[in-house]
Coordinates of C-alpha atoms in Angstrom, one line a residue:
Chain A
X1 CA 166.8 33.4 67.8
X2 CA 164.0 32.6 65.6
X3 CA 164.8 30.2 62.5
X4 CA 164.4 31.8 59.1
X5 CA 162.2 29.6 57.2
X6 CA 164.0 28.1 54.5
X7 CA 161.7 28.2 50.9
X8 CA 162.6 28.0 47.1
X9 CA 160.8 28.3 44.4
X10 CA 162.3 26.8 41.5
X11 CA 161.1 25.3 38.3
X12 CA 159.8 22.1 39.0
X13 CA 160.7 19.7 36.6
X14 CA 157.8 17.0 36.4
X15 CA 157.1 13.5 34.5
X16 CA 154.4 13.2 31.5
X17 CA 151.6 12.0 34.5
X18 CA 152.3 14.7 36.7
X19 CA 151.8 17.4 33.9
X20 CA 148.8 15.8 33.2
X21 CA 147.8 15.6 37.0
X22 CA 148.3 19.5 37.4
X23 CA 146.1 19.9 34.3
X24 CA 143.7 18.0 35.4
X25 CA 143.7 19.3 39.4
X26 CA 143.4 22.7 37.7
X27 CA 140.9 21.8 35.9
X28 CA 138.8 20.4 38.3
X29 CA 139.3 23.4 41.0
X30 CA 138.3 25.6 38.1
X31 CA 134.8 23.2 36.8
X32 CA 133.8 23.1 40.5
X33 CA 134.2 26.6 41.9
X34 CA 131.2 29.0 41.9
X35 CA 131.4 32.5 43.0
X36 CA 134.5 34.1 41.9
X37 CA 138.4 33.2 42.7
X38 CA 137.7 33.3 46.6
X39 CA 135.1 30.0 46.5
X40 CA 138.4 28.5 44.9
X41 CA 140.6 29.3 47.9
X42 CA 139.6 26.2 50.2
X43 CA 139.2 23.5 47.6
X44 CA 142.8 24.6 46.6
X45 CA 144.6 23.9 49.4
X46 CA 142.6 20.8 50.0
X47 CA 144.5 19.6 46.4
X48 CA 147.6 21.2 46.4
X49 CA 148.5 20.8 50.3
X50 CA 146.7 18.2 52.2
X51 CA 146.0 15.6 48.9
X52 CA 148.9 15.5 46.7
X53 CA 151.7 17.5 49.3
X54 CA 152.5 19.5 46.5
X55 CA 152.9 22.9 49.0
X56 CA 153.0 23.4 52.3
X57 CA 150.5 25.2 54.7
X58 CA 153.3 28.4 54.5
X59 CA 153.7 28.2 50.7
X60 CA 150.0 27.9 50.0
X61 CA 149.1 31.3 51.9
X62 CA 152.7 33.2 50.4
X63 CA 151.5 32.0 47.3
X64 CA 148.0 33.5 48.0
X65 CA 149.3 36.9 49.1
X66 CA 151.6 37.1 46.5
X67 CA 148.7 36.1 44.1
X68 CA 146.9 39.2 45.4
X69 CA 149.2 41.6 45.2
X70 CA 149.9 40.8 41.0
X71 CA 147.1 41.4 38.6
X72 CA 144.8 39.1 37.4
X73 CA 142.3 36.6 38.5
X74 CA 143.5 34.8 42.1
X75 CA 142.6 31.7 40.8
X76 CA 145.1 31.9 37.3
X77 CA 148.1 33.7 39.7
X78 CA 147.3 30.9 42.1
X79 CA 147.6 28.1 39.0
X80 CA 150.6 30.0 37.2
X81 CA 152.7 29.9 40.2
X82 CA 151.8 26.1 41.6
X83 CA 151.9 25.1 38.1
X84 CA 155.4 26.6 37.5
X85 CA 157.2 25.3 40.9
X86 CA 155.5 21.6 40.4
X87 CA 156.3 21.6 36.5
X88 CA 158.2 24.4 35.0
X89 CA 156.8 26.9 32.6
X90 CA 155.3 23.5 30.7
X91 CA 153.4 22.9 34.0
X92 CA 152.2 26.7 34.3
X93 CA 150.7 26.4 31.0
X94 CA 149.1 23.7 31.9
X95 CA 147.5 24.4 35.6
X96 CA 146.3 27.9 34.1
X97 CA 145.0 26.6 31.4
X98 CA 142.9 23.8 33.1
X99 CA 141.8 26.9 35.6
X100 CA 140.2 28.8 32.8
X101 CA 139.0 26.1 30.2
X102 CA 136.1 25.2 32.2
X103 CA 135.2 29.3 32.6
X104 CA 135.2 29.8 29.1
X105 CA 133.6 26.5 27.7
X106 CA 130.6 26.7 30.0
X107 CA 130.2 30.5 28.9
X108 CA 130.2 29.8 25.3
X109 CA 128.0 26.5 26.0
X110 CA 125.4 29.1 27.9
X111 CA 125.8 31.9 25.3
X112 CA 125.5 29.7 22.4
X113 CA 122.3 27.4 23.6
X114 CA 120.9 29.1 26.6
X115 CA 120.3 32.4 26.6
X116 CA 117.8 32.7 29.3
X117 CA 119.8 30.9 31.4
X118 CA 120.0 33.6 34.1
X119 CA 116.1 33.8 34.1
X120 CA 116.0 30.6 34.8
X121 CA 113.5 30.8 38.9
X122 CA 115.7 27.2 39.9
X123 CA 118.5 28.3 38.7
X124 CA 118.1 31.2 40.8
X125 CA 117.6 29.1 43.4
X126 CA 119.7 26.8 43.4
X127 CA 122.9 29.4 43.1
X128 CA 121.4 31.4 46.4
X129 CA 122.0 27.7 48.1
X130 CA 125.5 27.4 46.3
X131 CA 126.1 31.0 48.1
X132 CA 125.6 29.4 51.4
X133 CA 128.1 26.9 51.2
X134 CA 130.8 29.3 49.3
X135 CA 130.2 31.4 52.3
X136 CA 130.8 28.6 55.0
X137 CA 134.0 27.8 52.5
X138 CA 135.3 31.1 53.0
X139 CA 134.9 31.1 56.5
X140 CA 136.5 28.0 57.0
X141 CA 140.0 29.6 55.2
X142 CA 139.5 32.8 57.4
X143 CA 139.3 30.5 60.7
X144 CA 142.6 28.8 59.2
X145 CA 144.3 31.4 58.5
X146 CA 143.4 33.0 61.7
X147 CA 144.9 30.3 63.6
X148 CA 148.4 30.0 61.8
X149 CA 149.0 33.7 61.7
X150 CA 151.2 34.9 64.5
X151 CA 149.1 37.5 66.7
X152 CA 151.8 40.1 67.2
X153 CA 150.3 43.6 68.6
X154 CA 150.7 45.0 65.1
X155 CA 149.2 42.2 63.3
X156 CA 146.5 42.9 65.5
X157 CA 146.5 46.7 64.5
X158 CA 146.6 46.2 61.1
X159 CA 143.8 43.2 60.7
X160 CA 141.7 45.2 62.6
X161 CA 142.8 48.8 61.0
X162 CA 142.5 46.9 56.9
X163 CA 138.5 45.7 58.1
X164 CA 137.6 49.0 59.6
X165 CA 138.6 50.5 55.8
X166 CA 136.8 47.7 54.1
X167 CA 134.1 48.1 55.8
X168 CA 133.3 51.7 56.2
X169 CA 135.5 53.5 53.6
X170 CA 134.2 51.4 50.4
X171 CA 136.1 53.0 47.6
X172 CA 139.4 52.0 48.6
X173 CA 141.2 49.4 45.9
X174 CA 142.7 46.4 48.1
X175 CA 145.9 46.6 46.7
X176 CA 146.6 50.1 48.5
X177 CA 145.4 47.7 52.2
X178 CA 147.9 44.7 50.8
X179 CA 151.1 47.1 50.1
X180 CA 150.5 49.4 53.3
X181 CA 150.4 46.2 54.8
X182 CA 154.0 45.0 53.4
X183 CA 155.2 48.6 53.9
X184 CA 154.3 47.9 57.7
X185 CA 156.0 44.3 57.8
X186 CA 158.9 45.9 56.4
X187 CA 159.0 48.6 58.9
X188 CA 158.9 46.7 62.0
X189 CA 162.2 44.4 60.2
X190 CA 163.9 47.7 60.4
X191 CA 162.9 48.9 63.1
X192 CA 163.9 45.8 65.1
X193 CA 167.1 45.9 67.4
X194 CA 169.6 44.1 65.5
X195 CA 171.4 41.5 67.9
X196 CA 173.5 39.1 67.6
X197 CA 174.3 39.1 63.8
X198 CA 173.1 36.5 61.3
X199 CA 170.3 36.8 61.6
X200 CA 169.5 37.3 57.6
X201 CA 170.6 33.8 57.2
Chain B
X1 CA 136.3 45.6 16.0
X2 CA 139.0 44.4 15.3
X3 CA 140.2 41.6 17.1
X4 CA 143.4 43.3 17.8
X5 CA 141.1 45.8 19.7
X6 CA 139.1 43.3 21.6
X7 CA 142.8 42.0 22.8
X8 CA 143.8 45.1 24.0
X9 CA 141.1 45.8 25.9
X10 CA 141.3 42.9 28.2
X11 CA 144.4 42.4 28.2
X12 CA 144.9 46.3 30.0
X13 CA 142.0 44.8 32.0
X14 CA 144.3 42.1 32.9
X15 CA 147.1 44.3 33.9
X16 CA 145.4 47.0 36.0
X17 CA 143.3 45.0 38.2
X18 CA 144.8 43.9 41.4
X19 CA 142.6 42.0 44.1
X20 CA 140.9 39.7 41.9
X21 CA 138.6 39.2 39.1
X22 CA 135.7 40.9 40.9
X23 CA 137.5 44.1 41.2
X24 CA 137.9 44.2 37.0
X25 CA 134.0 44.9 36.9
X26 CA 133.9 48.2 37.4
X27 CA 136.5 48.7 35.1
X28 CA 135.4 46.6 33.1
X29 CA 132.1 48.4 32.7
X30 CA 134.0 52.0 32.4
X31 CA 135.4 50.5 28.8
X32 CA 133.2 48.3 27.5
X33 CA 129.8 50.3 28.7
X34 CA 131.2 54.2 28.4
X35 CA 134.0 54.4 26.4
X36 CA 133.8 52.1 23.4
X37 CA 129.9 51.6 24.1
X38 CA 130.3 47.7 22.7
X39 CA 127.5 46.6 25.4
X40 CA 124.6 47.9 26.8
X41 CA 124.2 48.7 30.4
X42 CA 121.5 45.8 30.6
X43 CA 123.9 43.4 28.5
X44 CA 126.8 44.0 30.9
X45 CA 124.9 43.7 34.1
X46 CA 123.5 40.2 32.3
X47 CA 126.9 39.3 32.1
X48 CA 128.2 39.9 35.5
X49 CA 125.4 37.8 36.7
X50 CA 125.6 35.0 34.9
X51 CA 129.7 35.2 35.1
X52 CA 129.0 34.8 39.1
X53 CA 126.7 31.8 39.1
X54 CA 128.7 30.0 36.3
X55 CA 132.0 27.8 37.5
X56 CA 135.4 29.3 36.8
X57 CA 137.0 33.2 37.7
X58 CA 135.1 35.9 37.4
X59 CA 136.7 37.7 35.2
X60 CA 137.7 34.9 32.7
X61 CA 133.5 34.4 32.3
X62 CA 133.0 38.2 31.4
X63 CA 135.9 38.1 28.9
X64 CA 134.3 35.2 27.3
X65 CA 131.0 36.6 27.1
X66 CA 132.3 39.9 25.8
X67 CA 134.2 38.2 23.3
X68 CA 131.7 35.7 22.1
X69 CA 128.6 38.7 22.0
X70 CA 131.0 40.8 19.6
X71 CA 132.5 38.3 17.2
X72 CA 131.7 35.0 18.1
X73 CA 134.0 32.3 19.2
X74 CA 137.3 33.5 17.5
X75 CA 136.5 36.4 19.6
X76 CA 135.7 34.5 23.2
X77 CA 139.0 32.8 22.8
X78 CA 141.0 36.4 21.7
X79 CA 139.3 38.0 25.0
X80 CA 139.4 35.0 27.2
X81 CA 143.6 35.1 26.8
X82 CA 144.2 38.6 26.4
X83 CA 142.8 38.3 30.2
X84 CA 144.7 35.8 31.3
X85 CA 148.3 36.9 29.4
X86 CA 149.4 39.2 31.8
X87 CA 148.3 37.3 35.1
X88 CA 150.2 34.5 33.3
X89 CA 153.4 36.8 32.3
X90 CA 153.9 38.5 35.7
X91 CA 153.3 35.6 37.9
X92 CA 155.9 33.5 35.6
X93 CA 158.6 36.3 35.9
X94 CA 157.6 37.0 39.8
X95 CA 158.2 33.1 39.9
X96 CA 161.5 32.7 38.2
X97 CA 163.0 35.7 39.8
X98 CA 161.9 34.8 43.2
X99 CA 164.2 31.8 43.9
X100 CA 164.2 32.9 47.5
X101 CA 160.8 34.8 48.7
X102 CA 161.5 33.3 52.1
X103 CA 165.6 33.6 52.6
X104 CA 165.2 37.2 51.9
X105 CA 164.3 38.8 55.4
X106 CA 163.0 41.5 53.4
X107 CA 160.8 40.3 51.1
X108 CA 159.6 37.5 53.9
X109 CA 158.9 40.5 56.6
X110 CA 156.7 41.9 53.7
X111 CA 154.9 38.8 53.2
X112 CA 154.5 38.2 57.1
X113 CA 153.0 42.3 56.8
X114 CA 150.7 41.6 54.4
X115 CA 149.2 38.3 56.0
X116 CA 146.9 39.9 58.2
X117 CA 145.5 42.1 55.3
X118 CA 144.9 39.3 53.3
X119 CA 142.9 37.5 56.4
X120 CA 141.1 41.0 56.9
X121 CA 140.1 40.7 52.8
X122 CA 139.0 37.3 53.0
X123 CA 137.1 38.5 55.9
X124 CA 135.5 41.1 54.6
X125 CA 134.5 38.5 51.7
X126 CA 132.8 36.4 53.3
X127 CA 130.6 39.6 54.9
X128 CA 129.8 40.6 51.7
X129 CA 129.4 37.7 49.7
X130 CA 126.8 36.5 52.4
X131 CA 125.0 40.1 52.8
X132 CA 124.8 39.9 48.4
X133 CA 123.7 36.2 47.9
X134 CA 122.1 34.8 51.2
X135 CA 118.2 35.8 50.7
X136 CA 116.9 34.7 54.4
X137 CA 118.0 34.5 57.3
X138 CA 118.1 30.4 57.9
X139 CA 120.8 30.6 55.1
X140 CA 123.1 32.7 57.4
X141 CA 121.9 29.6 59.8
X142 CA 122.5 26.7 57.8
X143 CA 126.0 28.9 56.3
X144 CA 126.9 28.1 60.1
X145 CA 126.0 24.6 60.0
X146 CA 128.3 23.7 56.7
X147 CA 131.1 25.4 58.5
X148 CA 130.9 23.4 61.6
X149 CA 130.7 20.3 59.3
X150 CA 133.9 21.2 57.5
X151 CA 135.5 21.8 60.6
X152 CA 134.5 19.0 62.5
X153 CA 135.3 16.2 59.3
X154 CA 137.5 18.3 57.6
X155 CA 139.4 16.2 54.6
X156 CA 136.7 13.5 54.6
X157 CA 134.1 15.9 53.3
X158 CA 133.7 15.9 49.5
X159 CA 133.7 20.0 49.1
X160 CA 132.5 19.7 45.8
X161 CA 129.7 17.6 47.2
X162 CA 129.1 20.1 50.1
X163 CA 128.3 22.9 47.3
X164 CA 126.0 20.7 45.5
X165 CA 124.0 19.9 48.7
X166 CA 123.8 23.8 50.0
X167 CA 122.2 24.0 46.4
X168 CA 119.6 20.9 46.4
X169 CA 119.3 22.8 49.8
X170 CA 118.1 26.4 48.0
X171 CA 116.1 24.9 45.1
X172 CA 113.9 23.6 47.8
X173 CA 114.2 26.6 50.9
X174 CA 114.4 29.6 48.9
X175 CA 111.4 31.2 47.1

């Protein structure tokens, strides 16, 4: 009988330096991240899972679909949510906050002194390189993802079934692909022979 | 406008885009471009690329801007949080009242349904960020070579770093 996974999200309570350590993480993810919340997705994990343990590999990517199927930027669902398990709704404020100072600071900073900023031929330049490595980022969480996700027939079906959409029926919104999806996992719960009871717990 | 009004419009913004900040831009352009006319065409498409060369979400960028072009800073910071509020709001609620995504079989065989959609979005990402950005075809080449690199060292590689390199590596490739 497969083991239900045990997770809880609770309020984390945190001390003074870890408050200012979820700031500051945020913060960081959020200066060094070009290209939209996706770019963010690897550097992330490498934080929040591999370098300080806050998450593990299963939370991260529950956290990351949940973050897609609520409104709002990934990257400030992403930061509410760590923030608010590692360090309660003090900590939330905090993580989102140091996601989105940096986006709006170097906005202002361009607006206010630079106006022909996107012009610029090197700046150009230089952000068609940055592409490349977002790209290779990208592809790096797809690979990992790839490999943790368990490869049932239907998994199969929809993966394959979501791309096909994305790729020749443009208009669709993702959300409708992320809840047919959960209407498809909850399906196949349902439609599974119950055996030996229990098995919710 | 009033500030009140500059709120409101991001903050719906906020609420009604699901997927990511990217999605909000067509939206984003229906309101600020059509309906309320605040910005020109050519202002908004400025906006959208600067907001995707400059670090930080999307979205949060082309709130800022919006914000800042109609009444200055008072007015980046009113737009910058009406379009983070409700991300903040749900996700604090979905938090609190979700205890136990995982001890719910329900709620955890809609997470383990949605998985693969997620992967096939990420996927689909990485398609089109590369078909939008890369401009020749040793970028899709040297795209390849990063990858392997963060495969092969993983945790050792500086990914900051890495992004600074792939652009030292455009300023001098690409013209």
């Amino acid at each position: 009988m497969e083991q239900k996974k045990l997770i809880t999200y609770t309020a984390g309570h945190a001390s003074v330096r870890k408050q200012l350590l979820l700031f500051w993480t945020f913060f960081i993810i959020g200066s060094f991240t070009i290209g939209g919340g996706y770019a963010m997705i690897l550097m992330m994990k490498r934080y929040l899972v591999e370098q300080y343990h806050w998450l593990k590999d299963e939370e991260f990517y529950d956290m990351l679909a949940i973050s897609q199927v609520t409104p709002g930027p990934i990257a400030v669902n992403m930061a509410t949510f760590v923030g608010y398990t590692q360090g309660g709704v003090l900590g939330s404020v905090l993580a989102t906050l140091g996601v989105s100072i940096p986006a709006v600071a170097v906005i202002i900073v361009i607006a206010v002194f630079f106006p022909g900023f996107k012009d610029n031929v090197w700046i150009q330049r230089f952000f068609a390189g940055v592409i490349v490595g977002v790209v290779a980022q990208i592809a790096t969480i797809v690979l990992d993802m790839g490999k943790r996700q368990k490869w049932t027939t239907i998994s199969v079906i929809v993966c394959a079934g979501s791309l096909g959409v994305l790729f020749f029926v443009q208009q669709v919104s993702p959300i409708w692909l992320i809840l047919g999806g959960g209407l498809v996992g909850l399906a196949v719960e349902a439609l599974k022979p119950k055996s030996a009871g229990g098995a919710s717990s | 406008m009033s500030f009140l009004a500059l709120f409101g419009v991001f903050f719906k913004i906020g609420i009604f885009t699901f997927g990511g900040g990217q999605a909000m831009i067509p939206l984003l352009q229906k309101d600020l471009v059509v309906n309320l006319a605040w910005v020109s065409m050519k202002e908004f498409l400025d906006f959208v690329a600067i907001s995707e060369i400059t670090p930080g979400p999307v979205a949060i960028n082309m709130a800022t801007f919006v914000g800042y072009k109609l009444r200055g800073l008072t007015g980046a910071l009113v737009t910058s949080l009406g379009v983070i509020l409700p991300s903040f709001i749900i996700i604090l609620i979905v938090a609190t009242v979700a205890h136990t995504f995982r001890t719910n079989l329900w709620v955890s065989a809609f997470l383990d349904g949605l998985q693969p959609v997620v992967l096939a979005l990420l996927t689909y990402a990485v398609y089109s960020i590369a078909m939008g950005g890369i401009p020749a075809w040793w970028g899709y080449v040297a795209a390849l070579g990063i990858l392997l690199l963060i495969l092969k060292y993983g945790k050792r590689l500086n990914l900051f770093l890495v992004l600074l390199a792939a652009g030292g590596l455009g300023l001098l490739m690409f013209r």
